[in-house]
Amino acid sequence: MRAEAIVAVGQAYLRARWRALTLRNRKSLKAYHERELHRLTRQASRELSFYTPYSGADFSTFPVIDKKVLLENFSRLNRGGLSLESVREALAHGEERLAGRIIGMSTGTSGNRGYYVITERERFTWLGTILAKALPYALWRSHRVALALPALSDLYRAASIGSRIQLRFFDLALGPESWMDALTAFAPDTLVAPPKVLRFLAEQGRLKAPRLFSSAEVLDDIDKRIIEDATGFRVRQIYMATEGLFAVSCPFGTLHLAEDVVHFEFERSITDSALVSPIVTDFTRREQGMIRYRMNDLFELDHGRCPCQSAFQAVLRIDGRCDDAFLLADRSGGRQLVSPDVLRNAIVRSDPTIDDFRLIQTGPEDVVLQLSDAIAATAARKAVLEVETMLKRRGLTANITVRHGIVADYTRKLRRVRRDWRA
């Protein structure tokens, strides 16, 4: 690792550890956010043409943007003025840098890819911050870290050039069967992988790393229980997206928002639900503006105090995406949203033998329930009845078809509840 990179990682790491020690209550955290938001908005109005009209304005007057706005104003929301077309073309040719900047894109789970532009400094700031949260002794102890991810972007490759961190990448596109032996031989002390991969390895008796981090997908309770029962190790989470690092679980297993680097606002997008969607402002991003960006994710906040005593907001669970909420007809002729957690819970509580499923809305009133071949017909009928009863209480109906057979696809994010039909 180059000397300047070591310095950047070390500085970010020490800053993150210092913030964790000093921001010990909501009052100090609020004051810190006010200072950071003032600094960030002043910089953005000077350096990003999209925000020039907001020079001197209060943060609350800055517009809330989403992926559509970001893509339509891409060149005005990055300091280099890089166009979306130039970034797409460079990525299509296998390039990860453009005009001296690092570029990348999301997996496109929702059918619409996101694109990012960051600097080398921001990349190492990300690395130092995540090390401080996930491996707090990384600067003093050696670690063997395995990453099982769909692709090794330049962002993750930053972690593999440190002398104290031996990192091995395992490509999900090849399937875990092809590299299980290599993973065992590497003997990692830390493994970061989607929950479906952690579960598969646990069921095969190949999960030996004492530190397990679920990432890239929703960690369902059914997967978490199977992994932890099989290994005896706690499963923690890293909540990241194209837009940044948003949360990491503490050693007690509580998922804490990364409020030392991101300011969160919340909005309720589904009535009669405890789930909220975050609007994020990233303090570490200068090259590309990430100010009041509306995420598509849904999660439930936990307002209790974690035993770790962190002042950072706890998250009870991440529950999926807004556009995966079912949209079903009601008695009045309108349509109501049904959140993924309500649908998931109905299936899980219907029968204890159901430990995997897919519930997909395929049409205005059509729903498909996919179950494994091992699930008995009686359990399938109970699952259908439980969903129908829940919907009936809400004045909703759906035609539910049961199909047996679930094929594991390690190249795509697992969404057990999803809406393929678009009104």
Short mmCIF file of N, CA and C in Angstrom, two decimals, residues 235-328:
data_model
loop_
_atom_site.label_atom_id
_atom_site.label_comp_id
_atom_site.label_asym_id
_atom_site.label_seq_id
_atom_site.Cartn_x
_atom_site.Cartn_y
_atom_site.Cartn_z
N VAL A 235 -24.28 -13.68 13.63
CA VAL A 235 -24.25 -13.07 12.30
C VAL A 235 -24.48 -11.57 12.45
N ARG A 236 -23.51 -10.78 12.00
CA ARG A 236 -23.64 -9.33 12.01
C ARG A 236 -23.92 -8.86 10.58
N GLN A 237 -24.22 -7.57 10.45
CA GLN A 237 -24.60 -7.05 9.14
C GLN A 237 -23.75 -5.84 8.75
N ILE A 238 -23.53 -5.69 7.46
CA ILE A 238 -22.98 -4.48 6.87
C ILE A 238 -23.98 -4.00 5.84
N TYR A 239 -24.53 -2.84 6.08
CA TYR A 239 -25.56 -2.29 5.19
C TYR A 239 -24.90 -1.23 4.31
N MET A 240 -24.68 -1.61 3.06
CA MET A 240 -24.05 -0.73 2.09
C MET A 240 -24.88 -0.69 0.82
N ALA A 241 -24.69 0.36 0.06
CA ALA A 241 -25.32 0.48 -1.26
C ALA A 241 -24.40 1.31 -2.13
N THR A 242 -24.78 1.48 -3.39
CA THR A 242 -24.01 2.33 -4.28
C THR A 242 -23.82 3.71 -3.68
N GLU A 243 -24.81 4.14 -2.91
CA GLU A 243 -24.80 5.50 -2.37
C GLU A 243 -23.88 5.66 -1.17
N GLY A 244 -23.41 4.57 -0.56
CA GLY A 244 -22.48 4.72 0.55
C GLY A 244 -22.62 3.63 1.60
N LEU A 245 -21.86 3.80 2.70
CA LEU A 245 -21.92 2.92 3.87
C LEU A 245 -22.94 3.49 4.84
N PHE A 246 -23.94 2.67 5.23
CA PHE A 246 -25.03 3.20 6.02
C PHE A 246 -25.18 2.59 7.40
N ALA A 247 -24.71 1.37 7.62
CA ALA A 247 -24.87 0.78 8.94
C ALA A 247 -23.97 -0.45 9.08
N VAL A 248 -23.51 -0.69 10.31
CA VAL A 248 -22.73 -1.88 10.63
C VAL A 248 -23.18 -2.37 12.00
N SER A 249 -23.29 -3.68 12.16
CA SER A 249 -23.67 -4.24 13.45
C SER A 249 -22.52 -4.13 14.44
N CYS A 250 -22.86 -3.86 15.69
CA CYS A 250 -21.87 -3.84 16.77
C CYS A 250 -21.62 -5.27 17.24
N PRO A 251 -20.67 -5.50 18.13
CA PRO A 251 -20.40 -6.86 18.61
C PRO A 251 -21.59 -7.53 19.27
N PHE A 252 -22.59 -6.76 19.75
CA PHE A 252 -23.78 -7.35 20.34
C PHE A 252 -24.80 -7.76 19.28
N GLY A 253 -24.49 -7.47 18.02
CA GLY A 253 -25.38 -7.87 16.93
C GLY A 253 -26.39 -6.82 16.54
N THR A 254 -26.41 -5.67 17.22
CA THR A 254 -27.35 -4.60 16.89
C THR A 254 -26.83 -3.82 15.69
N LEU A 255 -27.70 -3.61 14.71
CA LEU A 255 -27.32 -2.84 13.53
C LEU A 255 -27.48 -1.36 13.84
N HIS A 256 -26.37 -0.61 13.80
CA HIS A 256 -26.37 0.82 14.09
C HIS A 256 -26.14 1.61 12.80
N LEU A 257 -26.95 2.63 12.60
CA LEU A 257 -26.72 3.52 11.47
C LEU A 257 -25.38 4.21 11.62
N ALA A 258 -24.71 4.44 10.51
CA ALA A 258 -23.39 5.10 10.50
C ALA A 258 -23.60 6.62 10.57
N GLU A 259 -24.15 7.08 11.69
CA GLU A 259 -24.50 8.49 11.82
C GLU A 259 -23.29 9.40 12.00
N ASP A 260 -22.11 8.82 12.11
CA ASP A 260 -20.92 9.65 12.17
C ASP A 260 -20.47 10.08 10.78
N VAL A 261 -20.96 9.41 9.75
CA VAL A 261 -20.59 9.79 8.37
C VAL A 261 -21.80 10.10 7.50
N VAL A 262 -23.00 9.81 7.99
CA VAL A 262 -24.22 10.04 7.21
C VAL A 262 -25.29 10.66 8.10
N HIS A 263 -25.99 11.66 7.56
CA HIS A 263 -27.15 12.24 8.22
C HIS A 263 -28.40 11.58 7.65
N PHE A 264 -29.29 11.12 8.53
CA PHE A 264 -30.49 10.40 8.11
C PHE A 264 -31.74 11.21 8.43
N GLU A 265 -32.62 11.29 7.45
CA GLU A 265 -33.99 11.72 7.66
C GLU A 265 -34.87 10.53 7.29
N PHE A 266 -36.08 10.49 7.84
CA PHE A 266 -36.93 9.33 7.61
C PHE A 266 -38.31 9.76 7.15
N GLU A 267 -38.87 8.98 6.25
CA GLU A 267 -40.24 9.23 5.81
C GLU A 267 -40.99 7.90 5.75
N ARG A 268 -42.27 7.97 6.07
CA ARG A 268 -43.11 6.77 6.05
C ARG A 268 -43.83 6.70 4.71
N SER A 269 -43.50 5.70 3.92
CA SER A 269 -44.06 5.60 2.57
C SER A 269 -45.23 4.64 2.49
N ILE A 270 -45.45 3.83 3.53
CA ILE A 270 -46.57 2.89 3.56
C ILE A 270 -47.37 3.14 4.82
N THR A 271 -48.63 3.52 4.67
CA THR A 271 -49.47 3.78 5.83
C THR A 271 -49.72 2.49 6.61
N ASP A 272 -50.03 2.64 7.89
CA ASP A 272 -50.30 1.50 8.76
C ASP A 272 -49.11 0.54 8.81
N SER A 273 -47.90 1.10 8.81
CA SER A 273 -46.69 0.29 8.88
C SER A 273 -45.64 1.03 9.68
N ALA A 274 -44.85 0.27 10.42
CA ALA A 274 -43.76 0.87 11.19
C ALA A 274 -42.52 1.10 10.34
N LEU A 275 -42.56 0.67 9.09
CA LEU A 275 -41.38 0.78 8.24
C LEU A 275 -41.21 2.21 7.72
N VAL A 276 -39.95 2.62 7.61
CA VAL A 276 -39.61 3.95 7.09
C VAL A 276 -38.56 3.80 6.00
N SER A 277 -38.48 4.83 5.16
CA SER A 277 -37.43 4.91 4.14
C SER A 277 -36.48 6.04 4.51
N PRO A 278 -35.18 5.84 4.36
CA PRO A 278 -34.22 6.88 4.73
C PRO A 278 -33.95 7.87 3.60
N ILE A 279 -33.73 9.10 3.98
CA ILE A 279 -33.20 10.12 3.09
C ILE A 279 -31.81 10.44 3.63
N VAL A 280 -30.77 10.21 2.84
CA VAL A 280 -29.41 10.22 3.36
C VAL A 280 -28.61 11.41 2.81
N THR A 281 -27.72 11.90 3.67
CA THR A 281 -26.74 12.92 3.29
C THR A 281 -25.38 12.45 3.79
N ASP A 282 -24.48 12.20 2.87
CA ASP A 282 -23.17 11.61 3.20
C ASP A 282 -22.14 12.72 3.40
N PHE A 283 -21.56 12.78 4.61
CA PHE A 283 -20.55 13.80 4.90
C PHE A 283 -19.23 13.55 4.20
N THR A 284 -18.97 12.30 3.79
CA THR A 284 -17.66 11.95 3.23
C THR A 284 -17.59 12.13 1.73
N ARG A 285 -18.73 12.40 1.08
CA ARG A 285 -18.77 12.47 -0.38
C ARG A 285 -18.73 13.93 -0.84
N ARG A 286 -17.63 14.31 -1.52
CA ARG A 286 -17.52 15.64 -2.11
C ARG A 286 -17.51 15.58 -3.63
N GLU A 287 -16.92 14.52 -4.17
CA GLU A 287 -16.78 14.43 -5.62
C GLU A 287 -18.15 14.34 -6.30
N GLN A 288 -19.03 13.58 -5.70
CA GLN A 288 -20.40 13.47 -6.21
C GLN A 288 -21.36 13.80 -5.07
N GLY A 289 -22.26 14.72 -5.32
CA GLY A 289 -23.17 15.13 -4.27
C GLY A 289 -24.12 14.02 -3.86
N MET A 290 -24.20 13.77 -2.57
CA MET A 290 -25.15 12.81 -2.03
C MET A 290 -25.86 13.50 -0.87
N ILE A 291 -26.67 14.50 -1.23
CA ILE A 291 -27.34 15.35 -0.25
C ILE A 291 -28.84 15.15 -0.36
N ARG A 292 -29.46 14.73 0.73
CA ARG A 292 -30.90 14.49 0.81
C ARG A 292 -31.34 13.56 -0.32
N TYR A 293 -30.69 12.43 -0.38
CA TYR A 293 -30.96 11.42 -1.40
C TYR A 293 -31.93 10.39 -0.83
N ARG A 294 -33.07 10.22 -1.50
CA ARG A 294 -34.09 9.29 -1.02
C ARG A 294 -33.75 7.87 -1.44
N MET A 295 -33.58 7.00 -0.45
CA MET A 295 -33.33 5.58 -0.72
C MET A 295 -34.65 4.85 -0.93
N ASN A 296 -34.56 3.71 -1.58
CA ASN A 296 -35.73 2.89 -1.86
C ASN A 296 -35.93 1.79 -0.83
N ASP A 297 -35.06 1.74 0.18
CA ASP A 297 -35.10 0.66 1.16
C ASP A 297 -36.12 0.94 2.26
N LEU A 298 -36.55 -0.13 2.88
CA LEU A 298 -37.48 -0.06 4.00
C LEU A 298 -36.84 -0.69 5.22
N PHE A 299 -36.90 0.00 6.36
CA PHE A 299 -36.47 -0.65 7.59
C PHE A 299 -37.20 -0.09 8.80
N GLU A 300 -37.14 -0.85 9.87
CA GLU A 300 -37.81 -0.49 11.11
C GLU A 300 -36.77 -0.08 12.14
N LEU A 301 -36.96 1.09 12.73
CA LEU A 301 -36.03 1.60 13.72
C LEU A 301 -36.26 0.93 15.07
N ASP A 302 -35.20 0.82 15.83
CA ASP A 302 -35.25 0.26 17.18
C ASP A 302 -34.92 1.40 18.14
N HIS A 303 -35.86 1.77 18.99
CA HIS A 303 -35.68 2.93 19.87
C HIS A 303 -35.18 2.55 21.26
N GLY A 304 -34.77 1.30 21.42
CA GLY A 304 -34.17 0.89 22.69
C GLY A 304 -32.69 1.24 22.72
N ARG A 305 -32.07 1.08 23.87
CA ARG A 305 -30.65 1.37 24.04
C ARG A 305 -29.86 0.07 23.96
N CYS A 306 -28.92 0.00 23.06
CA CYS A 306 -28.11 -1.19 22.88
C CYS A 306 -27.13 -1.34 24.05
N PRO A 307 -26.81 -2.57 24.45
CA PRO A 307 -25.81 -2.77 25.52
C PRO A 307 -24.45 -2.16 25.21
N CYS A 308 -24.14 -1.93 23.94
CA CYS A 308 -22.85 -1.32 23.60
C CYS A 308 -22.83 0.17 23.93
N GLN A 309 -24.01 0.74 24.25
CA GLN A 309 -24.16 2.14 24.65
C GLN A 309 -23.87 3.15 23.54
N SER A 310 -23.86 2.70 22.29
CA SER A 310 -23.66 3.63 21.18
C SER A 310 -24.85 4.56 21.06
N ALA A 311 -24.57 5.82 20.75
CA ALA A 311 -25.64 6.80 20.53
C ALA A 311 -26.20 6.71 19.12
N PHE A 312 -25.57 5.95 18.24
CA PHE A 312 -26.02 5.85 16.87
C PHE A 312 -27.32 5.04 16.81
N GLN A 313 -28.27 5.54 16.04
CA GLN A 313 -29.59 4.94 15.93
C GLN A 313 -29.52 3.46 15.57
N ALA A 314 -30.24 2.65 16.34
CA ALA A 314 -30.30 1.21 16.07
C ALA A 314 -31.43 0.91 15.09
N VAL A 315 -31.22 -0.12 14.30
CA VAL A 315 -32.21 -0.58 13.33
C VAL A 315 -32.65 -1.98 13.72
N LEU A 316 -33.96 -2.16 13.88
CA LEU A 316 -34.47 -3.48 14.25
C LEU A 316 -34.27 -4.46 13.11
N ARG A 317 -34.57 -4.03 11.90
CA ARG A 317 -34.35 -4.88 10.74
C ARG A 317 -34.49 -4.07 9.46
N ILE A 318 -33.77 -4.49 8.44
CA ILE A 318 -33.97 -3.98 7.08
C ILE A 318 -34.94 -4.93 6.39
N ASP A 319 -35.93 -4.40 5.74
CA ASP A 319 -37.05 -5.24 5.35
C ASP A 319 -37.30 -5.32 3.86
N GLY A 320 -36.45 -4.76 3.03
CA GLY A 320 -36.68 -4.85 1.61
C GLY A 320 -36.76 -3.48 0.96
N ARG A 321 -37.48 -3.41 -0.14
CA ARG A 321 -37.54 -2.20 -0.93
C ARG A 321 -38.98 -1.71 -1.06
N CYS A 322 -39.13 -0.40 -1.21
CA CYS A 322 -40.47 0.18 -1.35
C CYS A 322 -41.22 -0.41 -2.53
N ASP A 323 -40.52 -0.60 -3.65
CA ASP A 323 -41.22 -1.08 -4.84
C ASP A 323 -41.47 -2.58 -4.83
N ASP A 324 -41.14 -3.27 -3.73
CA ASP A 324 -41.51 -4.66 -3.57
C ASP A 324 -42.77 -4.83 -2.73
N ALA A 325 -43.30 -3.73 -2.17
CA ALA A 325 -44.58 -3.80 -1.46
C ALA A 325 -45.67 -4.18 -2.46
N PHE A 326 -46.54 -5.10 -2.05
CA PHE A 326 -47.62 -5.52 -2.94
C PHE A 326 -48.64 -4.39 -3.09
N LEU A 327 -49.23 -4.29 -4.29
CA LEU A 327 -50.24 -3.28 -4.58
C LEU A 327 -51.50 -4.02 -5.00
N LEU A 328 -52.44 -4.17 -4.06
CA LEU A 328 -53.60 -5.02 -4.27
C LEU A 328 -54.90 -4.22 -4.20
#
